[in-house]
Coordinates of C-alpha atoms in Angstrom, one line a residue:
M11 CA 0.3 0.2 -0.1
S12 CA 1.7 3.4 -1.5
T13 CA 1.7 6.3 1.5
L14 CA -1.1 8.0 -0.6
Q15 CA -3.3 4.8 -0.3
F16 CA -2.7 4.9 3.8
I17 CA -3.5 8.6 4.2
L18 CA -7.1 8.2 2.0
L19 CA -7.6 4.9 4.1
M20 CA -7.4 6.4 7.8
L21 CA -9.3 9.7 6.2
V22 CA -12.0 7.0 5.4
L23 CA -11.9 5.5 8.7
L24 CA -11.6 8.9 10.4
S25 CA -15.0 9.9 8.4
T26 CA -16.4 6.6 9.4
L27 CA -15.4 7.3 13.2
F28 CA -16.9 10.4 13.4
A29 CA -19.8 9.9 11.7
N30 CA -20.9 7.0 14.1
E31 CA -20.2 8.8 16.9
S32 CA -22.4 11.7 15.7
L33 CA -25.3 8.8 15.1
E34 CA -24.8 7.6 18.4
S35 CA -24.7 11.0 20.2
I36 CA -28.1 12.0 18.5
Y37 CA -29.7 8.7 19.2
E38 CA -28.7 9.1 23.0
H39 CA -29.2 12.8 23.6
I40 CA -32.3 13.8 21.1
L41 CA -34.5 10.6 20.4
I42 CA -33.8 8.4 23.6
K43 CA -33.8 11.6 26.3
N44 CA -36.5 13.7 24.3
T45 CA -38.7 10.4 24.8
Q46 CA -37.5 10.1 28.4
K47 CA -38.6 13.5 29.3
A48 CA -42.1 13.2 27.4
I49 CA -42.9 10.0 29.7
L50 CA -42.0 12.1 32.9
A51 CA -44.5 14.8 31.8
S52 CA -47.1 12.1 31.5
T53 CA -46.1 10.5 34.6
Q54 CA -46.1 13.6 36.6
M55 CA -49.9 14.5 35.1
Q56 CA -51.2 10.9 35.7
S57 CA -50.0 11.8 39.3
D58 CA -51.6 15.2 39.6
I59 CA -55.1 14.1 38.1
K60 CA -55.1 11.4 40.7
S61 CA -54.3 13.5 43.5
D62 CA -57.1 16.3 42.5
K63 CA -54.5 18.6 42.1
L64 CA -56.3 20.9 39.7
E65 CA -54.1 23.9 39.8
M66 CA -51.2 21.8 38.2
L67 CA -53.1 20.5 35.0
A68 CA -53.0 23.8 32.9
N69 CA -49.2 23.7 33.2
D70 CA -48.8 19.9 33.0
F71 CA -50.5 19.9 29.7
A72 CA -47.9 22.6 28.3
K73 CA -45.4 20.1 29.3
L74 CA -46.7 17.7 28.0
V75 CA -47.2 19.6 24.5
Q76 CA -44.0 20.3 24.6
T77 CA -41.9 17.3 25.0
F78 CA -44.8 15.6 22.6
K79 CA -43.7 17.6 20.2
T80 CA -40.1 17.2 20.4
I81 CA -40.7 13.4 19.9
E82 CA -43.3 14.3 16.7
S83 CA -41.2 16.7 15.1
F84 CA -38.0 14.5 14.7
Y85 CA -40.0 11.4 14.8
I86 CA -37.5 8.7 12.6
L87 CA -38.8 5.5 14.2
G88 CA -41.3 4.5 11.8
D89 CA -38.5 4.9 8.9
L90 CA -36.2 2.2 11.2
D91 CA -39.2 -0.1 11.6
D92 CA -42.3 -0.4 10.2
N93 CA -44.3 -1.7 13.3
Y94 CA -44.1 1.9 14.3
L95 CA -45.0 4.2 12.0
D96 CA -48.3 4.9 13.2
T97 CA -47.5 5.3 17.1
P98 CA -47.3 9.0 17.0
R99 CA -50.8 8.8 15.4
Y100 CA -52.0 7.2 18.6
M101 CA -51.5 9.9 20.5
D102 CA -52.5 12.8 18.0
T103 CA -55.6 13.7 15.9
F104 CA -54.4 17.0 14.6
H105 CA -54.8 17.1 10.0
Q106 CA -56.5 13.3 10.7
G107 CA -59.8 12.6 9.4
N108 CA -62.9 14.6 9.7
E109 CA -64.3 13.3 12.7
D110 CA -65.6 15.7 15.6
I111 CA -64.0 14.0 19.2
K112 CA -65.4 16.6 20.8
V113 CA -68.8 15.8 20.3
Q114 CA -68.3 12.0 20.9
L115 CA -66.8 12.9 23.9
D116 CA -69.7 14.6 25.1
L117 CA -71.9 11.6 24.3
I118 CA -69.5 9.3 26.4
L119 CA -69.8 11.4 29.4
N120 CA -73.3 12.1 28.9
S121 CA -73.9 8.1 29.3
D122 CA -73.5 5.5 32.0
E123 CA -71.8 2.6 29.5
D124 CA -68.7 1.4 30.7
L125 CA -66.0 3.3 29.8
S126 CA -63.6 0.3 28.5
V127 CA -66.7 -0.3 26.3
S128 CA -67.3 3.5 25.2
L129 CA -63.7 4.7 24.8
Y130 CA -62.9 2.4 22.3
K131 CA -61.5 4.6 19.6
N132 CA -57.4 6.0 19.4
S133 CA -59.0 9.4 18.9
H134 CA -60.8 9.1 22.3
K135 CA -57.3 8.6 23.9
T136 CA -55.2 11.2 22.5
I137 CA -53.5 14.9 23.8
N138 CA -56.5 16.5 22.2
A139 CA -58.8 14.7 23.5
L140 CA -57.0 15.0 26.9
E141 CA -56.6 18.7 25.9
Y142 CA -60.9 18.9 25.8
I143 CA -61.5 17.2 28.8
L144 CA -58.7 19.2 30.8
F145 CA -59.7 22.7 29.4
K146 CA -63.7 22.0 28.9
K147 CA -65.0 19.6 31.6
D148 CA -65.0 19.6 35.8
L149 CA -62.1 17.0 36.8
K150 CA -64.1 17.0 40.1
K151 CA -66.4 14.6 38.4
Q152 CA -65.8 11.2 38.5
R153 CA -66.4 10.0 35.2
V154 CA -64.8 13.0 34.0
K155 CA -61.4 12.3 35.9
K156 CA -61.8 8.4 35.0
I157 CA -61.7 9.8 31.4
A158 CA -58.5 11.7 31.7
L159 CA -56.5 9.0 33.9
I160 CA -57.6 6.3 30.6
I161 CA -56.4 8.9 28.4
I162 CA -52.7 9.7 30.0
K163 CA -52.7 6.2 30.4
N164 CA -53.0 5.4 26.7
I165 CA -50.6 8.2 25.9
Q166 CA -48.1 6.6 28.5
V167 CA -48.3 3.1 26.7
N168 CA -47.8 4.5 23.4
L169 CA -44.4 6.7 24.7
D170 CA -43.0 3.5 26.7
E171 CA -43.6 2.0 23.1
I172 CA -41.6 4.2 21.3
L173 CA -39.0 4.0 23.6
L174 CA -38.5 0.2 23.4
G175 CA -38.6 0.8 19.6
L176 CA -35.8 3.0 20.2
K177 CA -33.7 0.8 22.0
E178 CA -34.4 -1.9 19.8
S179 CA -33.9 -0.2 16.6
R180 CA -30.3 1.5 17.5
D181 CA -28.0 -0.4 15.4
L182 CA -30.2 0.2 12.5
F183 CA -29.8 4.0 13.2
V184 CA -26.4 3.7 13.3
Q185 CA -25.1 1.6 10.7
D186 CA -26.0 2.9 7.5
E187 CA -24.6 6.8 7.3
Q188 CA -26.3 7.8 3.9
K189 CA -29.7 6.5 4.9
T190 CA -30.1 7.9 7.5
N191 CA -29.0 11.3 6.8
A192 CA -32.0 10.5 4.4
I193 CA -33.9 9.9 7.3
M194 CA -33.5 12.8 9.3
L195 CA -33.5 15.7 6.6
N196 CA -36.4 14.2 5.5
A197 CA -38.1 14.4 9.0
L198 CA -37.0 18.1 9.7
I199 CA -38.5 18.9 6.0
E200 CA -41.5 17.0 6.7
S201 CA -41.7 18.8 10.1
S202 CA -41.1 22.4 9.0
Y203 CA -43.9 21.7 6.2
K204 CA -46.2 21.4 8.5
L205 CA -45.0 24.0 10.7
K206 CA -45.5 26.4 8.1
E207 CA -48.4 25.4 6.6
W208 CA -50.9 23.2 8.9
R209 CA -49.8 25.0 12.6
V210 CA -48.7 28.8 11.6
G211 CA -50.4 29.5 7.9
D212 CA -53.6 27.7 8.4
P213 CA -54.8 29.3 11.3
A214 CA -53.5 32.7 10.8
G215 CA -54.9 32.4 6.4
L216 CA -51.7 32.4 5.4
S217 CA -51.2 29.0 3.7
R218 CA -52.1 28.2 0.6
K219 CA -55.2 26.3 1.5
Y220 CA -56.8 28.7 3.8
K221 CA -55.0 32.2 1.9
G222 CA -57.0 35.2 3.2
K223 CA -59.3 33.0 5.8
P224 CA -57.7 33.1 8.9
D225 CA -59.5 30.9 12.1
E226 CA -58.1 30.4 15.5
K227 CA -60.1 26.9 15.1
K228 CA -57.4 25.5 12.9
S229 CA -54.8 26.2 15.4
E230 CA -53.3 22.7 17.2
Y231 CA -54.5 23.4 20.3
F232 CA -57.0 26.8 20.7
I233 CA -59.0 25.2 23.4
S234 CA -55.8 25.6 26.2
K235 CA -54.1 28.3 23.9
N236 CA -50.7 26.1 23.6
S237 CA -50.1 26.3 19.8
F238 CA -47.4 28.7 20.2
V239 CA -45.5 26.4 22.6
A240 CA -45.9 23.3 20.2
V241 CA -44.9 26.0 17.3
Q242 CA -41.7 27.0 19.7
A243 CA -41.0 23.2 20.8
I244 CA -40.7 22.5 17.1
L245 CA -38.3 25.3 16.4
N246 CA -36.1 24.4 19.5
T247 CA -35.8 20.6 18.3
H248 CA -34.8 21.7 14.8
L249 CA -32.3 23.6 16.9
Q250 CA -31.5 20.7 19.6
V251 CA -30.0 18.8 16.1
L252 CA -28.9 21.4 13.9
S253 CA -27.1 24.3 16.4
Q254 CA -24.0 23.7 18.3
Q255 CA -25.1 21.8 21.4
E256 CA -22.5 19.9 24.1
F257 CA -22.6 16.9 22.1
K258 CA -22.7 16.0 18.7
N259 CA -25.5 16.2 16.2
F260 CA -26.5 16.6 12.5
G261 CA -25.1 19.3 12.6
S262 CA -21.8 18.1 13.5
L263 CA -22.5 15.7 10.3
I264 CA -23.4 18.8 8.1
K265 CA -20.4 20.4 8.8
S266 CA -18.3 17.9 8.3
Y267 CA -19.8 17.9 4.7
E268 CA -18.5 21.5 4.3
L269 CA -22.1 22.6 4.2
N270 CA -21.7 25.5 6.2
N271 CA -23.7 27.6 4.0
E272 CA -26.3 26.0 4.1
L273 CA -26.5 25.3 7.4
S274 CA -26.2 28.7 8.8
D275 CA -29.0 29.4 6.5
A276 CA -30.6 26.9 8.3
L277 CA -29.8 28.2 11.7
M278 CA -30.3 31.9 10.4
Y279 CA -34.1 31.1 9.8
L280 CA -34.4 29.2 12.7
N281 CA -33.4 31.4 15.2
A282 CA -35.2 33.9 13.2
S283 CA -38.8 32.1 13.4
L284 CA -38.0 31.3 17.0
E285 CA -37.6 34.9 18.1
E286 CA -40.8 35.6 16.3
A287 CA -42.8 33.1 17.8
K288 CA -41.6 34.3 21.2
K289 CA -43.5 37.8 20.4
I290 CA -46.6 36.1 20.0
K291 CA -49.0 36.2 22.9
N292 CA -52.2 34.2 23.5
D293 CA -51.9 32.2 20.2
D294 CA -53.1 36.0 18.4
F295 CA -52.2 34.4 15.0
S296 CA -53.1 37.9 13.6
Q297 CA -49.4 38.5 14.0
A298 CA -47.6 35.6 12.7
E299 CA -47.2 37.2 9.2
V300 CA -43.3 37.5 9.7
L301 CA -43.1 34.1 11.2
Y302 CA -44.8 32.6 8.3
E303 CA -42.6 34.0 6.0
N304 CA -39.0 32.6 8.2
L305 CA -40.9 29.4 8.1
K306 CA -41.2 29.5 4.3
K307 CA -37.5 30.4 4.1
L308 CA -36.5 27.4 6.9
H309 CA -38.6 25.0 4.6
T310 CA -37.1 26.1 1.4
T311 CA -33.5 25.7 2.9
Y312 CA -34.2 22.3 4.1
Y313 CA -36.2 20.7 1.0
I314 CA -34.1 22.5 -2.2
S315 CA -30.6 23.3 -0.3
L316 CA -29.7 21.0 1.9
I317 CA -31.3 18.2 0.4
G318 CA -29.9 19.0 -3.4
K319 CA -26.0 19.6 -1.6
L320 CA -26.7 15.7 0.6
K321 CA -27.8 14.0 -2.3
I322 CA -31.0 13.1 -0.4
T323 CA -33.9 12.2 -2.4
S324 CA -37.0 13.9 -0.8
K325 CA -40.3 11.6 0.4
I326 CA -43.7 13.5 -1.6
L327 CA -45.7 16.0 0.3
D328 CA -49.2 16.8 -1.4
A329 CA -50.9 20.0 -1.7
D330 CA -52.0 20.0 1.3
G331 CA -49.6 17.9 3.6
D332 CA -51.4 15.0 4.3

């Protein structure tokens, strides 16, 4: 082996080692830890419901929203194992189907049917159903309290499933750098689209689908006024994935590919979006135009600049993002 060949081999080995360390770090510090935090949030809420600490539940719910979004906005487990593809949907009905779970929950509350029978749909046991029960019903009533506990238990079961799946799928994530890069970037692209169009654009009347037709009821958590808690949690998760941290992350990998300009653009729009989101109080979507424009630029940076330079094939989102 020539000296040049030896140097090239060492460079390849060092590059592979750095990539493996980065992927292991992402898995542990972001995927695993964020799921564990969501489980803790759900456990705290369960404890406070059982103990009738009703004054704590608004904060508990905001924390559950925040931690759940860290999982949902960077969900890669379904790409590693098909068995977990739909798990987040068992906890979240936003932009899924056309049923009105509020009407269904009212019928269940007003009936005498055993709750193990009447709460048969997944949609009855989601974070959206929990929001309605917590903020529109009286938890001093035993049937309401029992429903809330059934819902939070279902959320816990699904979060535990995600944590188990992550522990079982670690090797699949680490072993193929190119495939994993595609999974991670596509997760960011899908998340940024849904953030831009569904979570901000639709209620603000700025999206393609609802241009000029603002309606706060199209926001994700309009009942509890936690929609911007969700928006900020998603943006902070993207920053956790891409910005400089105390641990190696996807941003570290992108830097190693010498894509500094593309990464800098993404971080610029992420930080600008987060600053705008922080300015908006009481879920006032009439103030969201600058935020929406920054989110458009963020999505374009992911979808065109980074995906082109990383030579990754994107998943196709249809016009409604469904």
